[in-house]
PDB file of C-alpha atoms in Angstrom:
ATOM      1  CA  UNK A 200     -28.094   4.430  24.690  1.00  0.00           C
ATOM      2  CA  UNK A 201     -28.594   6.721  28.180  1.00  0.00           C
ATOM      3  CA  UNK A 202     -31.836   4.992  28.953  1.00  0.00           C
ATOM      4  CA  UNK A 203     -32.014   1.743  27.407  1.00  0.00           C
ATOM      5  CA  UNK A 204     -35.670   2.838  26.054  1.00  0.00           C
ATOM      6  CA  UNK A 205     -36.051   0.973  22.777  1.00  0.00           C
ATOM      7  CA  UNK A 206     -36.393   3.545  20.102  1.00  0.00           C
ATOM      8  CA  UNK A 207     -37.368   1.084  16.819  1.00  0.00           C
ATOM      9  CA  UNK A 208     -36.955  -2.204  15.579  1.00  0.00           C
ATOM     10  CA  UNK A 209     -36.562  -3.891  12.308  1.00  0.00           C
ATOM     11  CA  UNK A 210     -36.672  -7.591  10.774  1.00  0.00           C
ATOM     12  CA  UNK A 211     -34.926  -8.057   7.711  1.00  0.00           C
ATOM     13  CA  UNK A 212     -35.692 -10.280   4.752  1.00  0.00           C
ATOM     14  CA  UNK A 213     -34.632 -14.081   5.461  1.00  0.00           C
ATOM     15  CA  UNK A 214     -34.846 -13.703   9.288  1.00  0.00           C
ATOM     16  CA  UNK A 215     -37.638 -15.569   9.847  1.00  0.00           C
ATOM     17  CA  UNK A 216     -35.804 -18.728   8.348  1.00  0.00           C
ATOM     18  CA  UNK A 217     -33.248 -18.266  10.856  1.00  0.00           C
ATOM     19  CA  UNK A 218     -30.885 -16.573   8.875  1.00  0.00           C
ATOM     20  CA  UNK A 219     -27.974 -14.766  10.806  1.00  0.00           C
ATOM     21  CA  UNK A 220     -27.508 -11.115   9.983  1.00  0.00           C
ATOM     22  CA  UNK A 221     -24.196  -9.416  10.391  1.00  0.00           C
ATOM     23  CA  UNK A 222     -24.227  -5.545  11.079  1.00  0.00           C
ATOM     24  CA  UNK A 223     -21.888  -2.512  11.540  1.00  0.00           C
ATOM     25  CA  UNK A 224     -23.006   0.594  13.010  1.00  0.00           C
ATOM     26  CA  UNK A 225     -21.999   3.822  11.807  1.00  0.00           C
ATOM     27  CA  UNK A 226     -23.288   7.410  12.281  1.00  0.00           C
ATOM     28  CA  UNK A 227     -24.770   7.831   9.099  1.00  0.00           C
ATOM     29  CA  UNK A 228     -26.819   4.424   9.080  1.00  0.00           C
ATOM     30  CA  UNK A 229     -26.696   0.633  10.385  1.00  0.00           C
ATOM     31  CA  UNK A 230     -25.562  -1.592   7.846  1.00  0.00           C
ATOM     32  CA  UNK A 231     -27.265  -5.065   7.949  1.00  0.00           C
ATOM     33  CA  UNK A 232     -26.012  -7.783   5.875  1.00  0.00           C
ATOM     34  CA  UNK A 233     -28.169 -10.810   5.430  1.00  0.00           C
ATOM     35  CA  UNK A 234     -29.683 -13.119   2.798  1.00  0.00           C
ATOM     36  CA  UNK A 235     -28.550 -11.283  -0.578  1.00  0.00           C
ATOM     37  CA  UNK A 236     -28.725  -8.130   0.564  1.00  0.00           C
ATOM     38  CA  UNK A 237     -27.335  -5.372   2.838  1.00  0.00           C
ATOM     39  CA  UNK A 238     -30.077  -2.777   4.063  1.00  0.00           C
ATOM     40  CA  UNK A 239     -29.069   0.171   5.755  1.00  0.00           C
ATOM     41  CA  UNK A 240     -31.253   2.014   8.437  1.00  0.00           C
ATOM     42  CA  UNK A 241     -31.528   5.576   9.798  1.00  0.00           C
ATOM     43  CA  UNK A 242     -30.280   5.158  13.459  1.00  0.00           C
ATOM     44  CA  UNK A 243     -32.409   7.757  14.782  1.00  0.00           C
ATOM     45  CA  UNK A 244     -35.455   6.297  13.127  1.00  0.00           C
ATOM     46  CA  UNK A 245     -34.916   2.808  11.817  1.00  0.00           C
ATOM     47  CA  UNK A 246     -36.346   3.873   8.360  1.00  0.00           C
ATOM     48  CA  UNK A 247     -34.688   1.816   5.631  1.00  0.00           C
ATOM     49  CA  UNK A 248     -32.891   4.140   3.700  1.00  0.00           C
ATOM     50  CA  UNK A 249     -31.650   2.069   0.717  1.00  0.00           C
ATOM     51  CA  UNK A 250     -30.313  -1.720  -0.335  1.00  0.00           C
ATOM     52  CA  UNK A 251     -27.576  -3.066  -1.863  1.00  0.00           C
ATOM     53  CA  UNK A 252     -28.188  -6.732  -3.275  1.00  0.00           C
ATOM     54  CA  UNK A 253     -25.265  -9.251  -3.652  1.00  0.00           C
ATOM     55  CA  UNK A 254     -24.896 -12.671  -5.096  1.00  0.00           C
ATOM     56  CA  UNK A 255     -22.977 -15.752  -4.046  1.00  0.00           C
ATOM     57  CA  UNK A 256     -19.374 -16.470  -5.988  1.00  0.00           C
ATOM     58  CA  UNK A 257     -21.225 -19.089  -7.954  1.00  0.00           C
ATOM     59  CA  UNK A 258     -23.699 -16.875  -9.229  1.00  0.00           C
ATOM     60  CA  UNK A 259     -27.508 -16.176  -8.954  1.00  0.00           C
ATOM     61  CA  UNK A 260     -28.338 -19.838  -8.562  1.00  0.00           C
ATOM     62  CA  UNK A 261     -26.469 -20.131  -5.229  1.00  0.00           C
ATOM     63  CA  UNK A 262     -27.550 -18.942  -1.980  1.00  0.00           C
ATOM     64  CA  UNK A 263     -25.543 -15.987  -0.637  1.00  0.00           C
ATOM     65  CA  UNK A 264     -25.223 -15.584   2.952  1.00  0.00           C
ATOM     66  CA  UNK A 265     -23.459 -12.406   4.539  1.00  0.00           C
ATOM     67  CA  UNK A 266     -20.621 -14.162   6.449  1.00  0.00           C
ATOM     68  CA  UNK A 267     -19.282 -10.181   7.554  1.00  0.00           C
ATOM     69  CA  UNK A 268     -20.126  -6.701   6.815  1.00  0.00           C
ATOM     70  CA  UNK A 269     -17.218  -4.356   7.145  1.00  0.00           C
ATOM     71  CA  UNK A 270     -17.792  -0.236   6.403  1.00  0.00           C
ATOM     72  CA  UNK A 271     -15.147   2.302   5.817  1.00  0.00           C
ATOM     73  CA  UNK A 272     -15.494   5.982   4.977  1.00  0.00           C
ATOM     74  CA  UNK A 273     -15.854   4.737   1.106  1.00  0.00           C
ATOM     75  CA  UNK A 274     -17.105   1.455   0.729  1.00  0.00           C
ATOM     76  CA  UNK A 275     -18.882  -1.231   2.274  1.00  0.00           C
ATOM     77  CA  UNK A 276     -17.406  -4.931   2.228  1.00  0.00           C
ATOM     78  CA  UNK A 277     -19.737  -7.901   2.233  1.00  0.00           C
ATOM     79  CA  UNK A 278     -18.033 -11.401   2.766  1.00  0.00           C
ATOM     80  CA  UNK A 279     -20.336 -13.728   1.335  1.00  0.00           C
ATOM     81  CA  UNK A 280     -20.993 -17.669   1.702  1.00  0.00           C
ATOM     82  CA  UNK A 281     -22.934 -20.245  -0.144  1.00  0.00           C
ATOM     83  CA  UNK A 282     -22.772 -22.161   2.889  1.00  0.00           C
ATOM     84  CA  UNK A 283     -26.134 -21.814   5.148  1.00  0.00           C
ATOM     85  CA  UNK A 284     -24.862 -22.383   8.862  1.00  0.00           C
ATOM     86  CA  UNK A 285     -24.986 -20.754  12.655  1.00  0.00           C
ATOM     87  CA  UNK A 286     -22.176 -23.306  13.600  1.00  0.00           C
ATOM     88  CA  UNK A 287     -18.394 -21.945  13.812  1.00  0.00           C
ATOM     89  CA  UNK A 288     -17.192 -25.146  13.109  1.00  0.00           C
ATOM     90  CA  UNK A 289     -19.289 -25.490   9.998  1.00  0.00           C
ATOM     91  CA  UNK A 290     -17.901 -22.700   8.120  1.00  0.00           C
ATOM     92  CA  UNK A 291     -19.610 -19.581  10.113  1.00  0.00           C
ATOM     93  CA  UNK A 292     -16.610 -17.663   9.534  1.00  0.00           C
ATOM     94  CA  UNK A 293     -15.856 -18.519   6.142  1.00  0.00           C
ATOM     95  CA  UNK A 294     -16.677 -16.970   3.112  1.00  0.00           C
ATOM     96  CA  UNK A 295     -16.444 -17.601  -0.995  1.00  0.00           C
ATOM     97  CA  UNK A 296     -16.129 -14.049  -1.757  1.00  0.00           C
ATOM     98  CA  UNK A 297     -15.463 -10.419  -1.359  1.00  0.00           C
ATOM     99  CA  UNK A 298     -18.212  -7.806  -2.457  1.00  0.00           C
ATOM    100  CA  UNK A 299     -17.520  -4.153  -2.403  1.00  0.00           C
ATOM    101  CA  UNK A 300     -19.774  -1.379  -2.903  1.00  0.00           C
ATOM    102  CA  UNK A 301     -19.750   2.382  -2.813  1.00  0.00           C
ATOM    103  CA  UNK A 302     -21.093   3.333   0.413  1.00  0.00           C
ATOM    104  CA  UNK A 303     -22.672   6.402  -0.963  1.00  0.00           C
ATOM    105  CA  UNK A 304     -24.578   5.250  -4.173  1.00  0.00           C
ATOM    106  CA  UNK A 305     -24.657   1.724  -3.052  1.00  0.00           C
ATOM    107  CA  UNK A 306     -23.326   0.785  -6.499  1.00  0.00           C
ATOM    108  CA  UNK A 307     -21.400  -2.621  -6.786  1.00  0.00           C
ATOM    109  CA  UNK A 308     -17.554  -1.866  -7.379  1.00  0.00           C
ATOM    110  CA  UNK A 309     -15.883  -5.146  -7.434  1.00  0.00           C
ATOM    111  CA  UNK A 310     -16.188  -8.903  -6.477  1.00  0.00           C
ATOM    112  CA  UNK A 311     -13.667 -11.095  -5.715  1.00  0.00           C
ATOM    113  CA  UNK A 312     -13.946 -15.089  -5.509  1.00  0.00           C
ATOM    114  CA  UNK A 313     -11.491 -16.909  -2.742  1.00  0.00           C
ATOM    115  CA  UNK A 314      -8.747 -19.401  -4.306  1.00  0.00           C
ATOM    116  CA  UNK A 315      -9.921 -21.544  -0.769  1.00  0.00           C
ATOM    117  CA  UNK A 316     -11.823 -18.978   1.668  1.00  0.00           C
ATOM    118  CA  UNK A 317     -11.985 -15.552   3.011  1.00  0.00           C
ATOM    119  CA  UNK A 318     -11.886 -16.090   6.793  1.00  0.00           C
ATOM    120  CA  UNK A 319     -14.262 -12.707   8.463  1.00  0.00           C
ATOM    121  CA  UNK A 320     -11.653 -12.634  11.141  1.00  0.00           C
ATOM    122  CA  UNK A 321      -9.245 -11.726   9.057  1.00  0.00           C
ATOM    123  CA  UNK A 322     -10.782  -8.818   7.254  1.00  0.00           C
ATOM    124  CA  UNK A 323     -10.021  -5.263   7.510  1.00  0.00           C
ATOM    125  CA  UNK A 324     -10.127  -1.991   5.394  1.00  0.00           C
ATOM    126  CA  UNK A 325      -7.657   0.732   5.719  1.00  0.00           C
ATOM    127  CA  UNK A 326      -5.148   3.262   3.830  1.00  0.00           C
ATOM    128  CA  UNK A 327      -7.383   2.939   0.738  1.00  0.00           C
ATOM    129  CA  UNK A 328      -6.840  -0.921   0.530  1.00  0.00           C
ATOM    130  CA  UNK A 329      -8.952  -4.051   1.704  1.00  0.00           C
ATOM    131  CA  UNK A 330      -6.802  -6.654   3.682  1.00  0.00           C
ATOM    132  CA  UNK A 331      -7.645 -10.186   3.838  1.00  0.00           C
ATOM    133  CA  UNK A 332      -6.600 -13.661   3.925  1.00  0.00           C
ATOM    134  CA  UNK A 333      -7.227 -16.514   1.564  1.00  0.00           C
ATOM    135  CA  UNK A 334      -6.018 -19.866   3.095  1.00  0.00           C
ATOM    136  CA  UNK A 335      -7.525 -23.447   3.705  1.00  0.00           C
ATOM    137  CA  UNK A 336     -10.020 -23.177   6.533  1.00  0.00           C
ATOM    138  CA  UNK A 337      -9.333 -25.551   9.696  1.00  0.00           C
ATOM    139  CA  UNK A 338     -12.435 -27.259   8.848  1.00  0.00           C
ATOM    140  CA  UNK A 339     -11.157 -28.611   5.410  1.00  0.00           C
ATOM    141  CA  UNK A 340      -7.475 -29.201   7.020  1.00  0.00           C
ATOM    142  CA  UNK A 341      -9.260 -31.679   9.604  1.00  0.00           C
ATOM    143  CA  UNK A 342     -10.942 -33.246   6.931  1.00  0.00           C
ATOM    144  CA  UNK A 343      -7.708 -33.877   4.983  1.00  0.00           C
ATOM    145  CA  UNK A 344      -6.434 -35.324   8.467  1.00  0.00           C
ATOM    146  CA  UNK A 345      -9.420 -37.569   8.985  1.00  0.00           C
ATOM    147  CA  UNK A 346      -8.970 -39.254   5.169  1.00  0.00           C
ATOM    148  CA  UNK A 347      -5.381 -39.721   6.033  1.00  0.00           C
ATOM    149  CA  UNK A 348      -4.311 -37.371   3.626  1.00  0.00           C
ATOM    150  CA  UNK A 349      -2.468 -35.261   6.227  1.00  0.00           C
ATOM    151  CA  UNK A 350      -0.423 -32.295   5.071  1.00  0.00           C
ATOM    152  CA  UNK A 351       2.717 -30.853   6.585  1.00  0.00           C
ATOM    153  CA  UNK A 352       2.085 -27.380   5.840  1.00  0.00           C
ATOM    154  CA  UNK A 353      -1.177 -25.157   5.575  1.00  0.00           C
ATOM    155  CA  UNK A 354      -0.113 -22.014   3.568  1.00  0.00           C
ATOM    156  CA  UNK A 355      -2.096 -18.648   4.034  1.00  0.00           C
ATOM    157  CA  UNK A 356      -1.783 -15.754   1.758  1.00  0.00           C
ATOM    158  CA  UNK A 357      -2.304 -12.056   3.283  1.00  0.00           C
ATOM    159  CA  UNK A 358      -3.850 -10.033   0.433  1.00  0.00           C
ATOM    160  CA  UNK A 359      -4.019  -6.104   0.185  1.00  0.00           C
ATOM    161  CA  UNK A 360      -6.603  -5.276  -2.733  1.00  0.00           C
ATOM    162  CA  UNK A 361      -7.234  -1.615  -3.984  1.00  0.00           C
ATOM    163  CA  UNK A 362     -10.340  -0.383  -1.988  1.00  0.00           C
ATOM    164  CA  UNK A 363     -11.756   1.260  -5.264  1.00  0.00           C
ATOM    165  CA  UNK A 364     -11.018  -1.653  -7.673  1.00  0.00           C
ATOM    166  CA  UNK A 365     -10.510  -4.595  -6.121  1.00  0.00           C
ATOM    167  CA  UNK A 366      -7.112  -4.868  -8.266  1.00  0.00           C
ATOM    168  CA  UNK A 367      -4.009  -6.883  -6.270  1.00  0.00           C
ATOM    169  CA  UNK A 368      -1.392  -4.502  -4.619  1.00  0.00           C
ATOM    170  CA  UNK A 369       0.720  -6.886  -3.154  1.00  0.00           C
ATOM    171  CA  UNK A 370       0.514 -10.358  -1.219  1.00  0.00           C
ATOM    172  CA  UNK A 371       2.446 -12.500   1.219  1.00  0.00           C
ATOM    173  CA  UNK A 372       2.422 -16.000   1.963  1.00  0.00           C
ATOM    174  CA  UNK A 373       3.195 -17.626   4.977  1.00  0.00           C
ATOM    175  CA  UNK A 374       2.954 -21.352   6.272  1.00  0.00           C
ATOM    176  CA  UNK A 375       2.240 -23.090   9.488  1.00  0.00           C
ATOM    177  CA  UNK A 376       2.912 -26.370  10.400  1.00  0.00           C
ATOM    178  CA  UNK A 377      -0.117 -28.764  10.073  1.00  0.00           C
ATOM    179  CA  UNK A 378      -0.531 -29.440  13.723  1.00  0.00           C
ATOM    180  CA  UNK A 379      -1.508 -25.593  14.258  1.00  0.00           C
ATOM    181  CA  UNK A 380      -4.804 -26.474  12.394  1.00  0.00           C
ATOM    182  CA  UNK A 381      -7.715 -28.529  13.386  1.00  0.00           C
ATOM    183  CA  UNK A 382     -11.617 -28.442  13.408  1.00  0.00           C
ATOM    184  CA  UNK A 383     -12.568 -30.629  16.020  1.00  0.00           C
ATOM    185  CA  UNK A 384     -14.842 -28.218  17.968  1.00  0.00           C
ATOM    186  CA  UNK A 385     -15.659 -24.452  17.474  1.00  0.00           C
ATOM    187  CA  UNK A 386     -12.866 -23.590  20.225  1.00  0.00           C
ATOM    188  CA  UNK A 387     -10.239 -25.150  18.123  1.00  0.00           C
ATOM    189  CA  UNK A 388     -11.235 -23.259  15.226  1.00  0.00           C
ATOM    190  CA  UNK A 389     -11.456 -20.220  16.834  1.00  0.00           C
ATOM    191  CA  UNK A 390      -7.762 -20.307  18.291  1.00  0.00           C
ATOM    192  CA  UNK A 391      -6.237 -21.915  15.377  1.00  0.00           C
ATOM    193  CA  UNK A 392      -7.847 -19.964  12.196  1.00  0.00           C
ATOM    194  CA  UNK A 393      -6.130 -16.965  10.513  1.00  0.00           C
ATOM    195  CA  UNK A 394      -6.550 -13.333  12.130  1.00  0.00           C
ATOM    196  CA  UNK A 395      -6.004 -10.107  10.624  1.00  0.00           C
ATOM    197  CA  UNK A 396      -6.041  -6.257  11.840  1.00  0.00           C
ATOM    198  CA  UNK A 397      -5.078  -2.888  10.408  1.00  0.00           C
ATOM    199  CA  UNK A 398      -3.575  -0.194  12.640  1.00  0.00           C
ATOM    200  CA  UNK A 399      -4.563   3.361  11.584  1.00  0.00           C
ATOM    201  CA  UNK A 400      -1.853   5.230  13.740  1.00  0.00           C
ATOM    202  CA  UNK A 401       0.978   3.059  12.270  1.00  0.00           C
ATOM    203  CA  UNK A 402      -0.877   2.394   8.763  1.00  0.00           C
ATOM    204  CA  UNK A 403       0.465  -1.094   9.472  1.00  0.00           C
ATOM    205  CA  UNK A 404      -1.360  -4.632   8.962  1.00  0.00           C
ATOM    206  CA  UNK A 405      -1.059  -7.306  11.590  1.00  0.00           C
ATOM    207  CA  UNK A 406      -1.799 -10.793  10.601  1.00  0.00           C
TER     208      UNK A 406
END
C-alpha cells in the first residue's frame, strides 16, 4: 500500500469466462468468491490457503454466481445467484440464497433460499446475527408494470438470522408505494432498491 508495487496476482476459476468475483479483505486472508467457490489467499504471498465450495439455491444442476461475500470474525457469508449477469438492471445485485461457512474450518454451516430475492446492498453481519432483506426486485416489479399488472405496494421483509445456525430471530415487514420502484436503467435500480447496514457502536440495524 505504501509504494504501489505489485506483490502478487492470482486468477480465480471461471475468470476466463468473464465471471465477476466478489472480494473481502481481512488481516488473515483475501476472500475471493466466484463461480461456485470462495478461495482464501494469503495477503502477503497470494498463496491459496483453502477453498469453500457452494451450490445455487436450486442445487448442483444450476450455476452458482457469487453476488456478494461478507466476512465476520466467525463466518464467511456468500450471497449466491443462478443468474449470470454483469448488469445491475439484469440482476447483478440479486441473490437466490445465502450460504454461511465457518471462517476457520471452511465447513458450511447453513444455507437459506430467498422467498423473492436477497439484495446484496442490504446484507450485514453483527452482534451474532446475519441481517438481510427479502423482497421483490425493482427489475421484477417493473416487469409487472409493463405487463399491465401494476402493484399498489411492494413489500420488503427485513430478517435477522442466527449467525451460527441460520435460524430466524425476528422479521420486520414494511411496504412502500409501487411508484418508488422501477428498473428502466441501472441508476433507477440503485436509487430505489433496498439498503441495510449494521451499526456496531449502537447495536442497531438501519434499513
